């Protein structure tokens, strides 16, 4: 079993929709989590950090449920520019990141 | 401030050839990392460094070597390339243990035939 698992998608949503991705993790020692965004053929870039129960930044909300070992990312009012792959990432001691395989989002006009 | 840069951007090798990928960062970061990304596999850590002169193995180190002679540079070497090493290679850096965000370079697309 992968340490961080994501539904690869793609999630096809119309512009303006609300979409949510879930990510499950198996290492209960993971201290914090991140959502990275990766555009096609580009490098990953940090979208949000999740250190406690959750974080909100504009249209983006991330929530962490340690009891059930999952992290979610909610995107409200989807824009065409939100189309990308979203990577769920767990952090361990020693400054190591473990990446999920990514969830692909396609926002249609 | 260029951030993290990688050289080359693309490369095609024949099986058995060797090459070195160069990563450079101008943010004075202590930690540097080499990842490979394959379809459906996510990013996997090859080697990493917690400071100048130190390196350590990651999840998939076999077939690769690294060196960190200068703080700003992290080199990834392939001594005898194999088709299984066809991948996209990303370098990343981070300030240290108090800040977890990693900054990535643009990647190197390597094909081994």
PDB file of C-alpha atoms in Angstrom:
ATOM      1  CA  UNK A   1       0.000   0.000   0.000  1.00  0.00           C
ATOM      2  CA  UNK A   2       1.260   3.471  -0.878  1.00  0.00           C
ATOM      3  CA  UNK A   3       1.942   5.728   2.079  1.00  0.00           C
ATOM      4  CA  UNK A   4      -0.092   8.567   0.564  1.00  0.00           C
ATOM      5  CA  UNK A   5      -2.942   7.654  -1.767  1.00  0.00           C
ATOM      6  CA  UNK A   6      -5.042   9.806  -4.044  1.00  0.00           C
ATOM      7  CA  UNK A   7      -7.745   9.212  -6.618  1.00  0.00           C
ATOM      8  CA  UNK A   8      -5.954   9.984  -9.910  1.00  0.00           C
ATOM      9  CA  UNK A   9      -9.144  11.345 -11.515  1.00  0.00           C
ATOM     10  CA  UNK A  10      -9.566  13.174 -13.777  1.00  0.00           C
ATOM     11  CA  UNK A  11     -12.233  15.264 -12.108  1.00  0.00           C
ATOM     12  CA  UNK A  12     -14.077  17.129 -14.858  1.00  0.00           C
ATOM     13  CA  UNK A  13     -16.081  20.055 -13.471  1.00  0.00           C
ATOM     14  CA  UNK A  14     -17.761  23.103 -14.994  1.00  0.00           C
ATOM     15  CA  UNK A  15     -16.447  26.562 -14.285  1.00  0.00           C
ATOM     16  CA  UNK A  16     -17.891  27.895 -11.027  1.00  0.00           C
ATOM     17  CA  UNK A  17     -18.403  24.471  -9.461  1.00  0.00           C
ATOM     18  CA  UNK A  18     -17.158  23.330  -6.082  1.00  0.00           C
ATOM     19  CA  UNK A  19     -14.891  20.293  -6.132  1.00  0.00           C
ATOM     20  CA  UNK A  20     -13.270  18.288  -3.351  1.00  0.00           C
ATOM     21  CA  UNK A  21     -10.378  15.829  -3.362  1.00  0.00           C
ATOM     22  CA  UNK A  22      -9.499  13.400  -0.628  1.00  0.00           C
ATOM     23  CA  UNK A  23      -6.125  11.947   0.211  1.00  0.00           C
ATOM     24  CA  UNK A  24      -5.478   9.116   2.672  1.00  0.00           C
ATOM     25  CA  UNK A  25      -2.232   8.408   4.471  1.00  0.00           C
ATOM     26  CA  UNK A  26      -0.982   5.330   6.274  1.00  0.00           C
ATOM     27  CA  UNK A  27       1.863   6.741   8.389  1.00  0.00           C
ATOM     28  CA  UNK A  28       0.265   7.945  11.618  1.00  0.00           C
ATOM     29  CA  UNK A  29       3.574   9.628  12.527  1.00  0.00           C
ATOM     30  CA  UNK A  30       3.199  12.138   9.702  1.00  0.00           C
ATOM     31  CA  UNK A  31       3.443  15.524  11.316  1.00  0.00           C
ATOM     32  CA  UNK A  32       1.981  17.825   8.725  1.00  0.00           C
ATOM     33  CA  UNK A  33       0.661  17.839   5.217  1.00  0.00           C
ATOM     34  CA  UNK A  34       0.732  19.933   2.104  1.00  0.00           C
ATOM     35  CA  UNK A  35      -1.110  20.345  -1.125  1.00  0.00           C
ATOM     36  CA  UNK A  36       1.097  21.089  -4.106  1.00  0.00           C
ATOM     37  CA  UNK A  37      -0.157  22.092  -7.533  1.00  0.00           C
ATOM     38  CA  UNK A  38       1.564  20.813 -10.657  1.00  0.00           C
ATOM     39  CA  UNK A  39       0.766  22.105 -14.117  1.00  0.00           C
ATOM     40  CA  UNK A  40       1.405  19.899 -17.120  1.00  0.00           C
ATOM     41  CA  UNK A  41       5.158  19.392 -17.690  1.00  0.00           C
ATOM     42  CA  UNK A  42       6.015  21.877 -14.932  1.00  0.00           C
ATOM     43  CA  UNK A  43       7.443  21.634 -11.441  1.00  0.00           C
ATOM     44  CA  UNK A  44       5.247  21.235  -8.328  1.00  0.00           C
ATOM     45  CA  UNK A  45       4.463  24.425  -6.427  1.00  0.00           C
ATOM     46  CA  UNK A  46       3.153  24.705  -2.883  1.00  0.00           C
ATOM     47  CA  UNK A  47      -0.553  25.517  -2.707  1.00  0.00           C
ATOM     48  CA  UNK A  48      -1.358  25.088   0.986  1.00  0.00           C
ATOM     49  CA  UNK A  49       0.147  23.812   4.210  1.00  0.00           C
ATOM     50  CA  UNK A  50      -1.924  21.878   6.771  1.00  0.00           C
ATOM     51  CA  UNK A  51      -0.305  21.801  10.205  1.00  0.00           C
ATOM     52  CA  UNK A  52      -3.332  21.349  12.473  1.00  0.00           C
ATOM     53  CA  UNK A  53      -6.966  20.680  11.657  1.00  0.00           C
ATOM     54  CA  UNK A  54      -7.145  22.802   8.544  1.00  0.00           C
ATOM     55  CA  UNK A  55      -6.300  25.883   6.565  1.00  0.00           C
ATOM     56  CA  UNK A  56      -8.186  28.264   4.314  1.00  0.00           C
ATOM     57  CA  UNK A  57      -6.836  30.558   1.627  1.00  0.00           C
ATOM     58  CA  UNK A  58      -9.392  32.323  -0.530  1.00  0.00           C
ATOM     59  CA  UNK A  59     -11.277  29.737  -2.569  1.00  0.00           C
ATOM     60  CA  UNK A  60      -9.178  26.876  -1.221  1.00  0.00           C
ATOM     61  CA  UNK A  61      -9.807  25.001   2.033  1.00  0.00           C
ATOM     62  CA  UNK A  62      -7.751  22.100   3.310  1.00  0.00           C
ATOM     63  CA  UNK A  63      -8.853  19.917   6.212  1.00  0.00           C
ATOM     64  CA  UNK A  64      -7.004  17.240   8.157  1.00  0.00           C
ATOM     65  CA  UNK A  65      -8.705  14.381   9.963  1.00  0.00           C
ATOM     66  CA  UNK A  66      -6.067  12.549  11.996  1.00  0.00           C
ATOM     67  CA  UNK A  67      -8.517  10.019  13.438  1.00  0.00           C
ATOM     68  CA  UNK A  68      -9.447   8.792   9.960  1.00  0.00           C
ATOM     69  CA  UNK A  69      -6.062   9.636   8.444  1.00  0.00           C
ATOM     70  CA  UNK A  70      -7.210  11.707   5.518  1.00  0.00           C
ATOM     71  CA  UNK A  71      -6.705  15.193   4.167  1.00  0.00           C
ATOM     72  CA  UNK A  72      -9.132  16.980   1.898  1.00  0.00           C
ATOM     73  CA  UNK A  73      -8.851  19.917  -0.470  1.00  0.00           C
ATOM     74  CA  UNK A  74     -11.964  21.910  -1.364  1.00  0.00           C
ATOM     75  CA  UNK A  75     -11.958  24.359  -4.262  1.00  0.00           C
ATOM     76  CA  UNK A  76     -14.908  26.740  -4.500  1.00  0.00           C
ATOM     77  CA  UNK A  77     -15.963  28.695  -7.590  1.00  0.00           C
ATOM     78  CA  UNK A  78     -13.593  26.745  -9.864  1.00  0.00           C
ATOM     79  CA  UNK A  79     -11.712  28.738 -12.502  1.00  0.00           C
ATOM     80  CA  UNK A  80     -10.328  27.492 -15.793  1.00  0.00           C
ATOM     81  CA  UNK A  81      -6.886  28.298 -14.394  1.00  0.00           C
ATOM     82  CA  UNK A  82      -7.425  25.776 -11.579  1.00  0.00           C
ATOM     83  CA  UNK A  83      -6.957  22.958 -14.104  1.00  0.00           C
ATOM     84  CA  UNK A  84      -3.868  21.100 -12.927  1.00  0.00           C
ATOM     85  CA  UNK A  85      -2.751  18.057 -10.954  1.00  0.00           C
ATOM     86  CA  UNK A  86      -2.985  18.396  -7.188  1.00  0.00           C
ATOM     87  CA  UNK A  87      -0.417  16.502  -5.137  1.00  0.00           C
ATOM     88  CA  UNK A  88      -1.075  15.492  -1.541  1.00  0.00           C
ATOM     89  CA  UNK A  89       2.136  15.399   0.482  1.00  0.00           C
ATOM     90  CA  UNK A  90       2.952  14.125   3.958  1.00  0.00           C
ATOM     91  CA  UNK A  91       5.861  15.367   6.047  1.00  0.00           C
ATOM     92  CA  UNK A  92       7.995  13.183   8.322  1.00  0.00           C
ATOM     93  CA  UNK A  93      10.779  13.841  10.750  1.00  0.00           C
ATOM     94  CA  UNK A  94      14.048  14.534   8.983  1.00  0.00           C
ATOM     95  CA  UNK A  95      12.411  16.952   6.568  1.00  0.00           C
ATOM     96  CA  UNK A  96      11.209  14.182   4.263  1.00  0.00           C
ATOM     97  CA  UNK A  97       8.172  14.573   2.064  1.00  0.00           C
ATOM     98  CA  UNK A  98       6.108  11.659   0.748  1.00  0.00           C
ATOM     99  CA  UNK A  99       4.075  12.453  -2.343  1.00  0.00           C
ATOM    100  CA  UNK A 100       0.812  10.963  -3.472  1.00  0.00           C
ATOM    101  CA  UNK A 101       0.344  10.187  -7.138  1.00  0.00           C
ATOM    102  CA  UNK A 102      -1.749  13.280  -7.720  1.00  0.00           C
ATOM    103  CA  UNK A 103      -5.357  14.059  -8.662  1.00  0.00           C
ATOM    104  CA  UNK A 104      -5.981  15.642 -12.024  1.00  0.00           C
ATOM    105  CA  UNK A 105      -8.584  18.419 -12.218  1.00  0.00           C
ATOM    106  CA  UNK A 106     -10.013  19.725 -15.477  1.00  0.00           C
ATOM    107  CA  UNK A 107     -12.284  22.755 -15.280  1.00  0.00           C
ATOM    108  CA  UNK A 108     -14.440  23.200 -18.375  1.00  0.00           C
ATOM    109  CA  UNK A 109     -16.031  26.455 -19.596  1.00  0.00           C
TER     110      UNK A 109
ATOM    111  CA  UNK B   1      16.899  35.629  -7.697  1.00  0.00           C
ATOM    112  CA  UNK B   2      16.597  32.578  -9.987  1.00  0.00           C
ATOM    113  CA  UNK B   3      15.468  30.139  -7.268  1.00  0.00           C
ATOM    114  CA  UNK B   4      16.272  26.557  -8.239  1.00  0.00           C
ATOM    115  CA  UNK B   5      17.729  25.873 -11.668  1.00  0.00           C
ATOM    116  CA  UNK B   6      18.492  22.567 -13.366  1.00  0.00           C
ATOM    117  CA  UNK B   7      20.831  21.691 -16.213  1.00  0.00           C
ATOM    118  CA  UNK B   8      20.158  20.246 -18.770  1.00  0.00           C
ATOM    119  CA  UNK B   9      16.410  20.526 -19.467  1.00  0.00           C
ATOM    120  CA  UNK B  10      16.353  17.531 -21.820  1.00  0.00           C
ATOM    121  CA  UNK B  11      18.726  14.664 -22.530  1.00  0.00           C
ATOM    122  CA  UNK B  12      18.695  11.428 -24.479  1.00  0.00           C
ATOM    123  CA  UNK B  13      21.183   8.740 -23.456  1.00  0.00           C
ATOM    124  CA  UNK B  14      21.989   5.320 -24.753  1.00  0.00           C
ATOM    125  CA  UNK B  15      22.045   2.391 -22.352  1.00  0.00           C
ATOM    126  CA  UNK B  16      25.357   2.290 -20.513  1.00  0.00           C
ATOM    127  CA  UNK B  17      26.231   5.939 -20.982  1.00  0.00           C
ATOM    128  CA  UNK B  18      26.861   8.194 -18.015  1.00  0.00           C
ATOM    129  CA  UNK B  19      25.797  11.727 -17.261  1.00  0.00           C
ATOM    130  CA  UNK B  20      25.534  14.296 -14.486  1.00  0.00           C
ATOM    131  CA  UNK B  21      22.530  16.479 -13.746  1.00  0.00           C
ATOM    132  CA  UNK B  22      23.276  19.797 -12.087  1.00  0.00           C
ATOM    133  CA  UNK B  23      21.025  21.571  -9.611  1.00  0.00           C
ATOM    134  CA  UNK B  24      21.783  25.050  -8.339  1.00  0.00           C
ATOM    135  CA  UNK B  25      19.918  27.236  -5.827  1.00  0.00           C
ATOM    136  CA  UNK B  26      20.565  30.840  -4.881  1.00  0.00           C
ATOM    137  CA  UNK B  27      18.364  30.964  -1.762  1.00  0.00           C
ATOM    138  CA  UNK B  28      21.071  29.838   0.685  1.00  0.00           C
ATOM    139  CA  UNK B  29      19.010  26.745   1.543  1.00  0.00           C
ATOM    140  CA  UNK B  30      20.550  24.033   3.702  1.00  0.00           C
ATOM    141  CA  UNK B  31      18.555  21.078   2.357  1.00  0.00           C
ATOM    142  CA  UNK B  32      18.542  19.833  -1.220  1.00  0.00           C
ATOM    143  CA  UNK B  33      16.783  16.867  -2.817  1.00  0.00           C
ATOM    144  CA  UNK B  34      16.632  14.856  -6.010  1.00  0.00           C
ATOM    145  CA  UNK B  35      13.323  13.261  -7.046  1.00  0.00           C
ATOM    146  CA  UNK B  36      12.165  11.310 -10.032  1.00  0.00           C
ATOM    147  CA  UNK B  37       8.593  11.441 -11.321  1.00  0.00           C
ATOM    148  CA  UNK B  38       7.061   8.635 -13.334  1.00  0.00           C
ATOM    149  CA  UNK B  39       3.451   8.396 -14.549  1.00  0.00           C
ATOM    150  CA  UNK B  40       1.144   7.206 -11.771  1.00  0.00           C
ATOM    151  CA  UNK B  41       4.006   6.916  -9.262  1.00  0.00           C
ATOM    152  CA  UNK B  42       4.199  10.419  -7.845  1.00  0.00           C
ATOM    153  CA  UNK B  43       7.536  11.925  -6.940  1.00  0.00           C
ATOM    154  CA  UNK B  44      10.010   9.554  -5.332  1.00  0.00           C
ATOM    155  CA  UNK B  45      13.055  10.703  -3.411  1.00  0.00           C
ATOM    156  CA  UNK B  46      16.377   9.489  -4.830  1.00  0.00           C
ATOM    157  CA  UNK B  47      18.961  11.182  -2.593  1.00  0.00           C
ATOM    158  CA  UNK B  48      19.037  14.217  -0.395  1.00  0.00           C
ATOM    159  CA  UNK B  49      21.493  16.443   1.441  1.00  0.00           C
ATOM    160  CA  UNK B  50      21.111  18.246   4.752  1.00  0.00           C
ATOM    161  CA  UNK B  51      24.157  20.425   4.227  1.00  0.00           C
ATOM    162  CA  UNK B  52      27.364  20.984   2.310  1.00  0.00           C
ATOM    163  CA  UNK B  53      29.450  17.824   2.180  1.00  0.00           C
ATOM    164  CA  UNK B  54      26.659  15.500   3.380  1.00  0.00           C
ATOM    165  CA  UNK B  55      24.371  13.219   1.386  1.00  0.00           C
ATOM    166  CA  UNK B  56      21.928  10.443   2.223  1.00  0.00           C
ATOM    167  CA  UNK B  57      19.860   7.845   0.388  1.00  0.00           C
ATOM    168  CA  UNK B  58      16.195   8.305  -0.254  1.00  0.00           C
ATOM    169  CA  UNK B  59      13.542   5.852  -1.369  1.00  0.00           C
ATOM    170  CA  UNK B  60      15.037   4.841  -4.745  1.00  0.00           C
ATOM    171  CA  UNK B  61      18.832   5.428  -4.664  1.00  0.00           C
ATOM    172  CA  UNK B  62      20.046   2.458  -6.721  1.00  0.00           C
ATOM    173  CA  UNK B  63      21.865   3.417  -9.913  1.00  0.00           C
ATOM    174  CA  UNK B  64      22.452   7.019  -8.819  1.00  0.00           C
ATOM    175  CA  UNK B  65      25.166   8.900  -6.976  1.00  0.00           C
ATOM    176  CA  UNK B  66      25.180  12.447  -5.654  1.00  0.00           C
ATOM    177  CA  UNK B  67      27.607  15.060  -4.418  1.00  0.00           C
ATOM    178  CA  UNK B  68      27.194  18.339  -2.541  1.00  0.00           C
ATOM    179  CA  UNK B  69      30.615  19.967  -2.628  1.00  0.00           C
ATOM    180  CA  UNK B  70      29.167  23.472  -2.468  1.00  0.00           C
ATOM    181  CA  UNK B  71      26.087  24.558  -0.534  1.00  0.00           C
ATOM    182  CA  UNK B  72      24.402  25.948  -3.616  1.00  0.00           C
ATOM    183  CA  UNK B  73      24.947  22.925  -5.866  1.00  0.00           C
ATOM    184  CA  UNK B  74      23.673  19.351  -5.783  1.00  0.00           C
ATOM    185  CA  UNK B  75      24.785  16.963  -8.512  1.00  0.00           C
ATOM    186  CA  UNK B  76      23.052  13.739  -9.540  1.00  0.00           C
ATOM    187  CA  UNK B  77      25.102  11.186 -11.450  1.00  0.00           C
ATOM    188  CA  UNK B  78      24.091   8.186 -13.499  1.00  0.00           C
ATOM    189  CA  UNK B  79      27.130   5.962 -13.979  1.00  0.00           C
ATOM    190  CA  UNK B  80      25.595   3.466 -16.403  1.00  0.00           C
ATOM    191  CA  UNK B  81      22.181   4.562 -17.624  1.00  0.00           C
ATOM    192  CA  UNK B  82      19.389   2.018 -18.009  1.00  0.00           C
ATOM    193  CA  UNK B  83      16.001   2.359 -19.752  1.00  0.00           C
ATOM    194  CA  UNK B  84      14.340   2.124 -16.312  1.00  0.00           C
ATOM    195  CA  UNK B  85      15.914   5.480 -15.502  1.00  0.00           C
ATOM    196  CA  UNK B  86      13.851   7.200 -18.182  1.00  0.00           C
ATOM    197  CA  UNK B  87      11.966   9.761 -16.124  1.00  0.00           C
ATOM    198  CA  UNK B  88      11.558  13.399 -15.228  1.00  0.00           C
ATOM    199  CA  UNK B  89      14.044  14.453 -12.564  1.00  0.00           C
ATOM    200  CA  UNK B  90      13.274  17.296 -10.188  1.00  0.00           C
ATOM    201  CA  UNK B  91      15.634  18.981  -7.811  1.00  0.00           C
ATOM    202  CA  UNK B  92      14.293  20.818  -4.772  1.00  0.00           C
ATOM    203  CA  UNK B  93      15.629  22.795  -1.858  1.00  0.00           C
ATOM    204  CA  UNK B  94      14.324  23.912   1.523  1.00  0.00           C
ATOM    205  CA  UNK B  95      15.654  26.218   4.231  1.00  0.00           C
ATOM    206  CA  UNK B  96      15.886  23.599   6.958  1.00  0.00           C
ATOM    207  CA  UNK B  97      13.999  21.878   9.729  1.00  0.00           C
ATOM    208  CA  UNK B  98      11.928  24.884  10.786  1.00  0.00           C
ATOM    209  CA  UNK B  99      10.413  25.461   7.371  1.00  0.00           C
ATOM    210  CA  UNK B 100       9.085  22.510   5.474  1.00  0.00           C
ATOM    211  CA  UNK B 101       8.215  24.028   2.133  1.00  0.00           C
ATOM    212  CA  UNK B 102      10.312  22.706  -0.710  1.00  0.00           C
ATOM    213  CA  UNK B 103      11.057  24.771  -3.806  1.00  0.00           C
ATOM    214  CA  UNK B 104      11.410  22.835  -7.021  1.00  0.00           C
ATOM    215  CA  UNK B 105      13.470  23.356 -10.134  1.00  0.00           C
ATOM    216  CA  UNK B 106      11.887  23.101 -13.616  1.00  0.00           C
ATOM    217  CA  UNK B 107      12.919  19.481 -14.129  1.00  0.00           C
ATOM    218  CA  UNK B 108      15.116  17.476 -16.492  1.00  0.00           C
ATOM    219  CA  UNK B 109      13.493  15.093 -18.954  1.00  0.00           C
ATOM    220  CA  UNK B 110      15.777  12.120 -19.456  1.00  0.00           C
ATOM    221  CA  UNK B 111      15.209   9.361 -21.988  1.00  0.00           C
ATOM    222  CA  UNK B 112      17.425   6.281 -22.010  1.00  0.00           C
ATOM    223  CA  UNK B 113      17.203   4.190 -25.168  1.00  0.00           C
TER     224      UNK B 113
END
